[in-house]
Short mmCIF file of C-alpha atoms in Angstrom, two decimals:
data_model
loop_
_atom_site.label_atom_id
_atom_site.label_comp_id
_atom_site.label_asym_id
_atom_site.label_seq_id
_atom_site.Cartn_x
_atom_site.Cartn_y
_atom_site.Cartn_z
CA MET A 1 44.37 -98.36 7.47
CA THR A 2 45.73 -99.18 10.36
CA TYR A 3 46.18 -96.79 12.83
CA THR A 4 48.72 -96.53 16.18
CA THR A 5 46.08 -96.19 18.44
CA ASP A 6 42.74 -97.88 17.95
CA VAL A 7 39.72 -97.21 20.07
CA ARG A 8 40.52 -100.41 22.46
CA ASP A 9 43.82 -98.75 23.32
CA ILE A 10 42.30 -95.67 23.92
CA PHE A 11 39.94 -96.24 26.03
CA GLN A 12 42.46 -98.55 28.24
CA ALA A 13 44.56 -95.08 28.35
CA LEU A 14 41.40 -93.30 29.65
CA GLY A 15 41.76 -96.23 32.36
CA LEU A 16 37.80 -97.03 31.11
CA GLN A 17 36.57 -100.29 29.12
CA ALA A 18 36.18 -100.97 25.71
CA PRO A 19 32.38 -100.46 24.26
CA ALA A 20 31.16 -103.54 23.09
CA GLY A 21 28.29 -104.20 21.35
CA GLY A 22 29.30 -107.80 20.40
CA PRO A 23 28.64 -109.40 16.52
CA GLU A 24 25.64 -107.97 17.15
CA GLY A 25 26.33 -104.16 17.59
CA TRP A 26 25.92 -101.30 16.19
CA PRO A 27 28.53 -100.43 13.93
CA VAL A 28 30.42 -97.02 14.13
CA HIS A 29 32.94 -96.49 11.05
CA THR A 30 35.30 -93.33 10.17
CA PRO A 31 34.48 -91.28 8.00
CA ILE A 32 38.83 -91.64 7.58
CA ASP A 33 38.36 -94.60 5.51
CA GLY A 34 34.64 -96.16 5.90
CA SER A 35 36.59 -99.19 8.41
CA LEU A 36 34.83 -100.30 10.95
CA LEU A 37 36.44 -98.75 14.94
CA ALA A 38 34.00 -100.77 17.29
CA ARG A 39 30.56 -102.21 18.32
CA VAL A 40 27.73 -100.02 20.35
CA ALA A 41 25.15 -101.59 22.45
CA PRO A 42 22.30 -99.36 21.50
CA SER A 43 20.07 -98.15 24.70
CA SER A 44 16.36 -99.53 23.78
CA ALA A 45 12.88 -97.55 25.23
CA THR A 46 12.99 -98.94 28.43
CA GLU A 47 16.99 -98.61 29.69
CA CYS A 48 15.49 -95.26 28.14
CA ASP A 49 12.48 -95.35 31.45
CA ALA A 50 14.82 -96.18 33.29
CA ALA A 51 17.70 -94.01 33.18
CA ILE A 52 15.20 -90.99 32.80
CA ALA A 53 14.16 -92.29 36.45
CA ARG A 54 17.33 -92.97 38.15
CA ALA A 55 17.88 -89.41 37.11
CA GLN A 56 15.16 -88.33 39.07
CA THR A 57 15.82 -89.78 42.37
CA GLN A 58 19.51 -88.67 42.04
CA PHE A 59 18.30 -85.01 41.39
CA LEU A 60 16.39 -85.20 44.83
CA ARG A 61 19.62 -85.79 46.31
CA TRP A 62 22.15 -83.77 43.84
CA ARG A 63 20.19 -80.63 44.54
CA ASN A 64 20.78 -79.69 48.65
CA LEU A 65 24.45 -80.78 47.60
CA PRO A 66 25.99 -77.15 47.91
CA ALA A 67 26.87 -75.60 44.40
CA PRO A 68 30.25 -75.10 45.62
CA GLN A 69 30.40 -78.57 46.18
CA ARG A 70 28.58 -80.04 42.10
CA GLY A 71 31.34 -77.88 41.55
CA ALA A 72 34.27 -79.69 42.52
CA LEU A 73 33.02 -82.80 40.24
CA VAL A 74 32.83 -79.81 38.04
CA ARG A 75 36.45 -79.27 38.81
CA ALA A 76 37.67 -82.95 38.51
CA PHE A 77 36.07 -83.96 35.67
CA GLY A 78 37.40 -80.67 34.01
CA GLU A 79 41.62 -82.10 35.13
CA ALA A 80 40.88 -85.78 33.91
CA VAL A 81 39.75 -84.45 30.47
CA ARG A 82 42.62 -82.24 30.40
CA ARG A 83 44.81 -85.13 31.39
CA HIS A 84 43.77 -86.77 28.31
CA LYS A 85 43.24 -84.35 25.88
CA GLN A 86 45.66 -86.54 23.76
CA PRO A 87 43.52 -89.49 23.37
CA LEU A 88 40.40 -87.51 23.55
CA GLY A 89 41.54 -85.26 21.02
CA ARG A 90 42.58 -88.98 18.59
CA LEU A 91 38.97 -89.97 19.42
CA ILE A 92 37.46 -86.49 18.39
CA SER A 93 39.24 -87.27 14.38
CA LEU A 94 38.70 -91.18 14.13
CA GLU A 95 34.95 -90.84 14.92
CA THR A 96 34.67 -87.64 13.26
CA GLY A 97 37.00 -86.82 10.54
CA LYS A 98 38.21 -83.64 12.31
CA ILE A 99 41.62 -82.75 11.66
CA ALA A 100 43.69 -83.37 14.56
CA GLN A 101 44.66 -79.52 15.81
CA GLU A 102 40.51 -79.89 16.03
CA GLY A 103 39.91 -82.18 18.04
CA LEU A 104 43.21 -80.66 20.89
CA GLY A 105 40.29 -78.31 19.94
CA GLU A 106 37.31 -79.44 20.97
CA VAL A 107 38.85 -81.54 23.91
CA GLN A 108 40.67 -77.95 25.30
CA GLU A 109 37.26 -76.85 25.10
CA VAL A 110 35.64 -79.38 27.43
CA VAL A 111 38.49 -78.37 29.95
CA ASP A 112 37.38 -74.68 29.57
CA VAL A 113 33.68 -74.29 30.08
CA CYS A 114 34.77 -76.49 33.08
CA GLU A 115 36.71 -73.96 34.55
CA PHE A 116 33.89 -71.43 33.82
CA ALA A 117 31.27 -73.56 35.96
CA VAL A 118 33.28 -74.22 38.51
CA GLY A 119 33.67 -70.46 38.72
CA LEU A 120 29.99 -70.33 37.97
CA SER A 121 29.42 -72.45 41.27
CA ARG A 122 30.04 -69.75 43.25
CA GLN A 123 28.37 -67.41 41.57
CA LEU A 124 24.55 -67.99 40.66
CA TYR A 125 23.75 -64.83 42.56
CA GLY A 126 19.49 -63.49 42.94
CA LEU A 127 18.86 -60.25 43.46
CA THR A 128 17.57 -58.21 46.70
CA ILE A 129 15.37 -55.43 44.97
CA ALA A 130 13.85 -52.22 46.51
CA SER A 131 10.62 -53.29 47.69
CA GLU A 132 7.32 -50.15 47.94
CA ARG A 133 6.59 -52.00 51.52
CA PRO A 134 7.12 -51.29 54.81
CA ASP A 135 9.01 -53.52 56.90
CA HIS A 136 9.12 -55.46 53.58
CA LYS A 137 12.04 -57.32 51.80
CA LEU A 138 11.85 -58.18 47.91
CA LEU A 139 13.99 -61.35 46.57
CA GLU A 140 15.02 -63.35 43.80
CA THR A 141 16.18 -66.58 43.61
CA TRP A 142 17.55 -69.53 41.49
CA HIS A 143 16.68 -72.95 41.83
CA PRO A 144 17.52 -75.93 39.96
CA LEU A 145 14.86 -77.41 37.15
CA GLY A 146 15.03 -81.28 37.41
CA VAL A 147 16.46 -83.54 34.93
CA VAL A 148 18.26 -81.79 31.61
CA GLY A 149 18.02 -83.74 28.37
CA ILE A 150 20.39 -83.12 26.56
CA ILE A 151 21.35 -84.26 22.67
CA SER A 152 23.81 -83.42 20.54
CA ALA A 153 25.15 -83.21 16.74
CA PHE A 154 28.52 -85.53 15.43
CA ASN A 155 30.32 -82.22 14.52
CA PHE A 156 31.23 -81.07 18.41
CA PRO A 157 30.36 -84.47 19.89
CA MET A 158 32.28 -83.47 23.07
CA ALA A 159 32.08 -80.10 23.30
CA VAL A 160 28.24 -79.51 23.25
CA PHE A 161 27.55 -81.77 25.96
CA ALA A 162 30.05 -80.41 28.29
CA TRP A 163 28.72 -76.47 27.52
CA ASN A 164 25.25 -78.19 28.90
CA ALA A 165 27.17 -80.73 31.84
CA ALA A 166 29.62 -77.80 33.22
CA LEU A 167 26.66 -75.50 34.21
CA ALA A 168 23.39 -78.27 34.72
CA LEU A 169 25.45 -79.76 37.33
CA VAL A 170 26.96 -76.24 39.30
CA CYS A 171 23.65 -75.41 38.83
CA GLY A 172 21.95 -79.39 40.58
CA ASN A 173 20.91 -80.70 37.77
CA THR A 174 21.14 -84.28 36.80
CA LEU A 175 21.69 -85.42 32.89
CA VAL A 176 20.92 -87.81 30.74
CA TRP A 177 22.43 -87.00 27.77
CA LYS A 178 21.48 -87.95 23.85
CA PRO A 179 24.41 -88.43 21.57
CA SER A 180 23.98 -88.67 17.43
CA GLU A 181 24.39 -92.24 16.32
CA LYS A 182 27.40 -90.73 14.45
CA ALA A 183 29.60 -89.75 16.97
CA PRO A 184 28.34 -92.59 20.32
CA LEU A 185 32.56 -93.26 21.17
CA SER A 186 32.95 -89.72 22.16
CA ALA A 187 30.09 -89.55 24.03
CA LEU A 188 31.00 -92.98 26.14
CA ALA A 189 34.65 -91.77 26.78
CA LEU A 190 33.03 -88.78 27.82
CA HIS A 191 30.49 -90.30 30.06
CA GLY A 192 33.20 -92.34 31.41
CA LEU A 193 35.57 -89.93 32.93
CA LEU A 194 32.32 -87.82 34.46
CA LEU A 195 31.62 -91.27 36.15
CA GLN A 196 34.60 -92.05 37.17
CA ALA A 197 35.20 -88.56 38.56
CA ALA A 198 32.47 -88.88 40.54
CA GLN A 199 33.24 -91.87 41.52
CA GLN A 200 36.75 -90.57 42.99
CA GLN A 201 35.02 -87.75 44.79
CA GLY A 202 33.25 -89.92 46.27
CA LEU A 203 29.31 -89.59 45.02
CA ASP A 204 26.93 -91.13 43.91
CA HIS A 205 27.33 -91.75 40.34
CA ILE A 206 24.33 -93.54 40.16
CA GLY A 207 21.44 -91.22 37.86
CA LEU A 208 23.97 -88.13 38.08
CA ALA A 209 24.73 -88.33 34.37
CA GLU A 210 23.23 -91.14 31.80
CA LEU A 211 23.63 -92.09 28.71
CA LEU A 212 21.42 -92.76 25.63
CA ILE A 213 23.00 -94.58 22.46
CA GLY A 214 20.40 -94.89 19.77
CA GLU A 215 19.06 -93.00 17.29
CA ARG A 216 15.55 -90.69 16.61
CA ALA A 217 13.50 -92.64 19.15
CA ILE A 218 15.82 -92.40 21.40
CA GLY A 219 15.87 -89.14 21.51
CA GLU A 220 11.64 -88.76 21.45
CA ALA A 221 11.87 -91.04 24.11
CA LEU A 222 13.67 -88.33 25.91
CA VAL A 223 12.21 -85.09 24.95
CA ALA A 224 8.52 -86.94 26.07
CA HIS A 225 9.42 -87.22 29.41
CA PRO A 226 7.70 -85.42 31.91
CA ALA A 227 10.89 -86.01 34.76
CA VAL A 228 12.59 -83.99 31.86
CA LYS A 229 12.39 -80.82 32.24
CA LEU A 230 14.52 -79.57 29.73
CA VAL A 231 15.65 -80.89 26.02
CA SER A 232 18.75 -78.72 25.23
CA ALA A 233 19.18 -79.98 21.65
CA THR A 234 21.65 -79.34 19.23
CA GLY A 235 20.93 -80.31 15.58
CA SER A 236 19.26 -79.05 12.12
CA THR A 237 16.05 -77.04 11.90
CA THR A 238 14.00 -79.82 11.04
CA MET A 239 15.00 -81.36 14.30
CA GLY A 240 14.86 -78.20 16.33
CA ARG A 241 10.87 -77.89 15.16
CA ASN A 242 10.10 -81.21 16.60
CA VAL A 243 11.69 -81.51 19.84
CA ALA A 244 9.42 -77.70 19.97
CA ALA A 245 6.94 -79.43 18.90
CA ALA A 246 7.16 -81.96 20.92
CA CYS A 247 7.99 -79.73 24.03
CA ALA A 248 4.84 -76.52 23.86
CA PRO A 249 1.97 -79.06 24.49
CA VAL A 250 2.99 -79.23 28.12
CA PHE A 251 5.38 -76.44 28.22
CA LYS A 252 8.10 -77.80 28.54
CA ARG A 253 11.46 -76.07 28.23
CA SER A 254 14.08 -75.76 25.32
CA LEU A 255 17.13 -75.07 24.61
CA LEU A 256 17.64 -74.52 20.84
CA GLU A 257 20.77 -74.84 18.92
CA LEU A 258 19.84 -74.84 15.46
CA GLY A 259 21.27 -74.67 11.84
CA GLY A 260 23.35 -71.59 10.45
CA ASN A 261 23.85 -69.42 7.19
CA ASN A 262 26.52 -67.85 8.51
CA ALA A 263 27.73 -63.84 5.85
CA ALA A 264 31.08 -62.06 6.44
CA ILE A 265 30.60 -58.65 4.57
CA VAL A 266 34.03 -57.44 3.39
CA CYS A 267 34.49 -53.33 3.00
CA PRO A 268 37.02 -51.21 0.45
CA SER A 269 39.09 -50.63 3.94
CA ALA A 270 39.43 -54.06 4.79
CA ASN A 271 42.88 -55.68 5.35
CA LEU A 272 42.32 -58.64 3.22
CA GLU A 273 45.20 -60.64 3.79
CA LEU A 274 42.99 -61.03 7.59
CA VAL A 275 39.95 -61.72 5.20
CA VAL A 276 41.48 -64.47 3.33
CA ARG A 277 43.16 -66.00 6.52
CA GLY A 278 39.64 -65.39 8.40
CA ALA A 279 37.37 -66.54 5.62
CA ALA A 280 39.70 -69.87 4.91
CA PHE A 281 39.24 -71.28 8.46
CA ALA A 282 35.42 -70.06 8.80
CA ALA A 283 34.55 -71.40 6.11
CA VAL A 284 36.17 -75.08 5.25
CA GLY A 285 37.04 -75.86 9.56
CA THR A 286 35.80 -79.30 10.32
CA ALA A 287 35.13 -79.49 6.33
CA GLY A 288 32.49 -76.99 6.65
CA GLN A 289 30.57 -79.22 9.02
CA ARG A 290 30.06 -76.26 12.18
CA CYS A 291 26.76 -74.13 12.55
CA THR A 292 29.43 -71.53 12.59
CA THR A 293 30.50 -72.15 9.15
CA LEU A 294 31.33 -69.17 6.36
CA ARG A 295 29.22 -69.95 3.68
CA ARG A 296 28.16 -66.71 2.73
CA LEU A 297 31.01 -63.79 1.65
CA ILE A 298 29.85 -60.84 0.75
CA VAL A 299 31.49 -58.28 -1.14
CA HIS A 300 32.37 -55.07 -2.56
CA ARG A 301 32.74 -54.76 -5.81
CA SER A 302 35.27 -52.53 -6.23
CA ILE A 303 37.43 -55.53 -4.43
CA TYR A 304 35.58 -58.82 -5.43
CA THR A 305 38.20 -59.41 -7.96
CA THR A 306 40.69 -59.56 -6.32
CA LEU A 307 40.04 -61.19 -2.92
CA VAL A 308 38.28 -64.17 -5.11
CA ALA A 309 41.97 -64.04 -7.09
CA SER A 310 43.04 -64.79 -3.64
CA LEU A 311 40.89 -66.76 -2.32
CA LEU A 312 40.86 -69.22 -5.11
CA ARG A 313 45.31 -69.57 -4.29
CA VAL A 314 44.63 -70.75 -1.63
CA PHE A 315 41.51 -73.42 -2.04
CA GLU A 316 43.00 -74.04 -4.68
CA ARG A 317 46.07 -75.92 -2.57
CA LEU A 318 44.29 -76.46 0.55
CA PRO A 319 45.87 -80.03 2.38
CA ILE A 320 43.37 -82.39 2.45
CA GLY A 321 43.83 -85.55 3.27
CA ASN A 322 44.14 -88.24 7.19
CA PRO A 323 42.92 -85.45 9.73
CA LEU A 324 45.23 -87.67 11.37
CA ASP A 325 48.47 -86.85 9.32
CA ASP A 326 50.32 -83.95 10.13
CA GLY A 327 49.58 -80.57 7.57
CA THR A 328 46.24 -81.93 6.84
CA LEU A 329 43.72 -78.72 6.37
CA VAL A 330 40.99 -80.38 5.02
CA GLY A 331 39.54 -84.00 6.60
CA PRO A 332 36.42 -85.96 4.73
CA LEU A 333 33.28 -85.40 4.78
CA ILE A 334 31.29 -87.64 7.66
CA ASP A 335 29.27 -89.55 5.50
CA GLN A 336 27.46 -91.04 1.51
CA ARG A 337 24.97 -88.38 2.64
CA ALA A 338 27.04 -85.02 3.24
CA PHE A 339 28.49 -85.42 0.07
CA GLU A 340 25.57 -86.04 -1.72
CA SER A 341 23.87 -83.25 -0.30
CA MET A 342 27.31 -80.68 -2.19
CA GLN A 343 26.63 -82.26 -5.19
CA ALA A 344 23.49 -81.54 -5.55
CA ALA A 345 23.22 -78.13 -3.86
CA LEU A 346 26.67 -77.35 -6.08
CA GLU A 347 24.24 -78.52 -9.53
CA VAL A 348 21.44 -76.09 -7.89
CA ALA A 349 23.74 -73.52 -8.35
CA ARG A 350 25.40 -74.14 -11.51
CA GLN A 351 21.59 -74.09 -12.46
CA ALA A 352 21.02 -71.20 -10.93
CA GLY A 353 23.78 -69.59 -13.33
CA GLY A 354 27.12 -70.05 -10.80
CA LEU A 355 30.38 -69.49 -11.40
CA VAL A 356 31.35 -72.71 -9.62
CA HIS A 357 35.38 -73.24 -8.77
CA PHE A 358 36.49 -76.49 -6.82
CA GLY A 359 33.84 -78.77 -5.14
CA GLY A 360 34.68 -82.14 -6.40
CA ARG A 361 35.99 -85.58 -4.75
CA GLU A 362 39.27 -85.25 -4.87
CA SER A 363 41.51 -88.90 -4.30
CA VAL A 364 43.80 -89.67 -1.12
CA GLY A 365 44.44 -93.35 -1.30
CA THR A 366 41.11 -94.46 0.11
CA PRO A 367 38.24 -95.42 -2.31
CA SER A 368 35.47 -95.03 0.88
CA GLY A 369 36.16 -91.54 2.40
CA TYR A 370 34.30 -88.93 0.54
CA TYR A 371 37.07 -85.74 1.26
CA VAL A 372 36.67 -82.88 -1.31
CA ARG A 373 37.49 -79.60 -2.33
CA PRO A 374 36.29 -76.39 -1.50
CA ALA A 375 33.62 -74.70 -3.08
CA ILE A 376 33.93 -71.69 -4.69
CA VAL A 377 31.12 -70.45 -6.05
CA GLU A 378 30.30 -66.95 -7.44
CA LEU A 379 26.78 -65.73 -8.42
CA ALA A 380 25.58 -62.22 -9.02
CA THR A 381 22.47 -61.97 -6.35
CA GLN A 382 22.03 -64.10 -3.40
CA CYS A 383 20.08 -65.96 -4.70
CA GLY A 384 19.19 -70.51 -4.86
CA PRO A 385 21.05 -72.58 -2.78
CA MET A 386 22.89 -69.52 -1.36
CA LEU A 387 19.56 -69.05 1.07
CA HIS A 388 19.98 -71.99 2.76
CA GLU A 389 22.51 -74.08 4.45
CA THR A 390 24.80 -77.10 3.52
CA PHE A 391 26.77 -78.39 5.69
CA ALA A 392 29.68 -78.89 3.52
CA PRO A 393 32.33 -76.48 2.60
CA ILE A 394 30.85 -73.97 0.02
CA LEU A 395 31.76 -70.17 -0.03
CA TYR A 396 29.34 -68.51 -2.05
CA VAL A 397 30.73 -65.03 -3.12
CA VAL A 398 29.07 -62.47 -4.33
CA PRO A 399 29.56 -58.46 -4.72
CA TYR A 400 27.64 -55.37 -2.64
CA ASP A 401 27.81 -51.49 -3.67
CA ASP A 402 26.49 -49.90 -0.78
CA PHE A 403 27.04 -50.88 2.45
CA ASP A 404 22.87 -51.19 3.89
CA GLN A 405 22.30 -53.13 0.91
CA ALA A 406 25.41 -55.74 2.36
CA ILE A 407 23.38 -55.65 5.84
CA ALA A 408 20.30 -56.19 4.55
CA LEU A 409 22.04 -59.18 2.48
CA ASN A 410 23.05 -61.22 5.28
CA ASN A 411 20.01 -60.45 6.96
CA ALA A 412 17.54 -61.98 4.78
CA VAL A 413 18.09 -65.70 4.86
CA ALA A 414 15.85 -68.04 7.60
CA HIS A 415 19.08 -68.36 10.17
CA GLY A 416 20.52 -65.54 12.62
CA LEU A 417 23.62 -66.83 14.22
CA SER A 418 26.99 -65.63 13.32
CA SER A 419 28.12 -63.05 10.68
CA ALA A 420 31.16 -60.84 10.51
CA VAL A 421 32.25 -57.53 9.24
CA PHE A 422 35.95 -56.85 7.76
CA THR A 423 36.70 -53.43 7.71
CA GLN A 424 38.50 -50.61 9.20
CA ASP A 425 36.15 -48.22 9.28
CA LEU A 426 34.70 -46.71 12.99
CA ARG A 427 30.92 -46.14 12.08
CA GLU A 428 30.56 -49.50 9.75
CA ALA A 429 31.74 -51.21 12.65
CA GLU A 430 29.76 -50.02 15.17
CA VAL A 431 26.49 -49.99 12.08
CA PHE A 432 27.27 -53.29 12.33
CA THR A 433 26.55 -54.43 15.53
CA SER A 434 24.30 -52.46 16.54
CA ALA A 435 20.41 -53.25 16.26
CA ARG A 436 19.71 -51.91 12.72
CA GLY A 437 23.14 -54.28 11.68
CA SER A 438 23.23 -58.16 11.40
CA ASP A 439 20.54 -60.08 13.39
CA CYS A 440 22.63 -62.41 14.49
CA GLY A 441 23.12 -64.43 18.02
CA ILE A 442 27.49 -63.53 17.34
CA ALA A 443 28.51 -60.27 15.42
CA ASN A 444 32.11 -60.30 14.89
CA VAL A 445 34.09 -57.07 13.23
CA ASN A 446 37.65 -58.52 12.01
CA ILE A 447 37.53 -61.77 12.42
CA GLY A 448 36.19 -65.30 11.07
CA THR A 449 31.89 -66.58 11.82
CA SER A 450 33.80 -69.52 13.89
CA GLY A 451 35.86 -69.89 17.05
CA ALA A 452 33.67 -68.85 19.39
CA GLU A 453 34.91 -68.55 22.99
CA ILE A 454 33.12 -70.26 26.20
CA GLY A 455 33.28 -67.29 27.87
CA GLY A 456 30.33 -65.28 25.64
CA ALA A 457 27.01 -67.13 25.42
CA PHE A 458 26.66 -68.69 22.46
CA GLY A 459 23.43 -69.20 20.09
CA GLY A 460 21.61 -67.44 17.55
CA GLU A 461 18.16 -66.36 16.57
CA LYS A 462 15.49 -67.40 13.66
CA ASP A 463 15.91 -70.71 12.76
CA THR A 464 18.78 -71.10 14.66
CA GLY A 465 16.70 -71.50 17.49
CA GLY A 466 17.43 -68.24 20.09
CA GLY A 467 19.02 -70.44 22.32
CA ARG A 468 22.26 -69.39 24.61
CA GLU A 469 24.32 -72.33 25.64
CA SER A 470 28.19 -71.53 27.66
CA GLY A 471 29.24 -68.30 29.19
CA SER A 472 27.72 -65.14 30.11
CA ASP A 473 24.72 -65.57 32.12
CA ALA A 474 22.96 -68.58 29.66
CA TRP A 475 23.44 -70.93 33.35
CA LYS A 476 19.46 -68.36 33.86
CA ALA A 477 18.29 -71.41 31.10
CA TYR A 478 19.42 -74.42 34.61
CA MET A 479 17.48 -72.68 36.10
CA ARG A 480 13.62 -71.45 37.54
CA ARG A 481 13.45 -68.01 38.86
CA ALA A 482 11.74 -67.85 42.08
CA THR A 483 10.80 -63.96 43.46
CA ASN A 484 10.32 -64.12 47.40
CA THR A 485 8.58 -61.78 49.78
CA VAL A 486 9.36 -61.28 53.42
CA ASN A 487 6.89 -59.66 55.72
CA TYR A 488 9.16 -58.57 58.79
CA GLY A 489 7.10 -56.02 60.34
CA THR A 490 3.84 -56.47 62.85
CA SER A 491 1.41 -55.32 59.89
CA LEU A 492 0.05 -56.14 56.51
CA PRO A 493 0.08 -52.92 53.33
CA LEU A 494 -0.73 -54.42 50.54
CA ALA A 495 1.42 -53.76 47.27
CA GLN A 496 -0.03 -50.75 44.91
CA GLY A 497 -2.10 -49.30 47.92
CA ILE A 498 -4.94 -51.18 48.51
CA ARG A 499 -7.12 -50.99 51.79
CA PHE A 500 -8.23 -54.97 52.50
CA GLU A 501 -9.08 -54.99 55.64
CA VAL A 502 -11.91 -57.76 57.57
#
């Protein structure tokens, strides 16, 4: 297949030098048809140490720049991304297989979080607290941490970096980014635009944001380095456990955004047209390769047959094919391993008595891309593979009779990222979002589990890691808190009324 815009043309449109890994460089293939996109030069362990050292040196200067001036860089970066939305979106599609609309949507997410962070640069508020002592003032202030290490996943090769980078930079930190080895081109492009924006702002960009291309060993070196004060890692739960274990002995902070085995409850009063639309996007968007993908549909028995029939009709006619083509809604899985994992999960479901609809490989004119028709699996009870996340478009459907039972099913998995309820009953909606409802970090009403806005803090509980990124007060994760007591009097009263005379 010949693309009308190849990688070299995209980088030229961005005003950046195309990656030049040479004949011995690391090959990057597109999941669209398996063809070679480019070769990149991987980073060595020595380069990793040098990058972190540069970031630490730059931090000592960057932290002294007023936060609104740091925000000016983030504004310039966001504007550059906005200007180049089309080529950046196309690059995401080429490298990850996302459909064009989702690639463009991810770029918009970068722009949006930059806008949020610019406003935040004037709102890094502390507190003034009433002191119990006369002529004393009690304050809470916030300060930068230092070097922030970012480890991102292939499925959001630009947005996850931006969530972290925009906030970390305005908070006064410097960055070292290790992107997924499956999406280095998107990282090179976004990182290049950030450095370009810094240069145009007249800033010293050396060490401000460093990029490390490599596999697991590079990530391990980043996590272990003593100069890295926070590791923000997005990926599998297994990866997150390794990061947390490496950080724990030295009490290093970690911000973990891990997997999700997300459910939606469909109540008898639900608007079924809304359910079908919401479930379809949540279940098959990004070919089921989102941490917020809808994987479990818990349906009241009275509407089960009707809803499943409607979903089957929609899944049967889903347009599957080249993600760059107009009208395509489902692109390829990222690679052969993802396809094999999906097929293995479907076989386990069959052995557990599940009724499997679709899920097989689709022919779209290329033998090298792993295209599948998203699967619907009917199970009598929640069991087997339904209890575990498979990073592929499989929607398990199970009936329920009682709303409390449905909530229990929603919560009866290891992950706790996203969840939803479809209902017109106010009580059910309120219970679901209350303390005795969903135990997930995201609990939606009458929308699906995916497609979170940047204004709210994003993240989940349990095996999802407990981290929060993006909106609300997620910025506090990138700063350290100090409590300050100021005595502006001439005596020295002690707290708790203690008397200590010398």
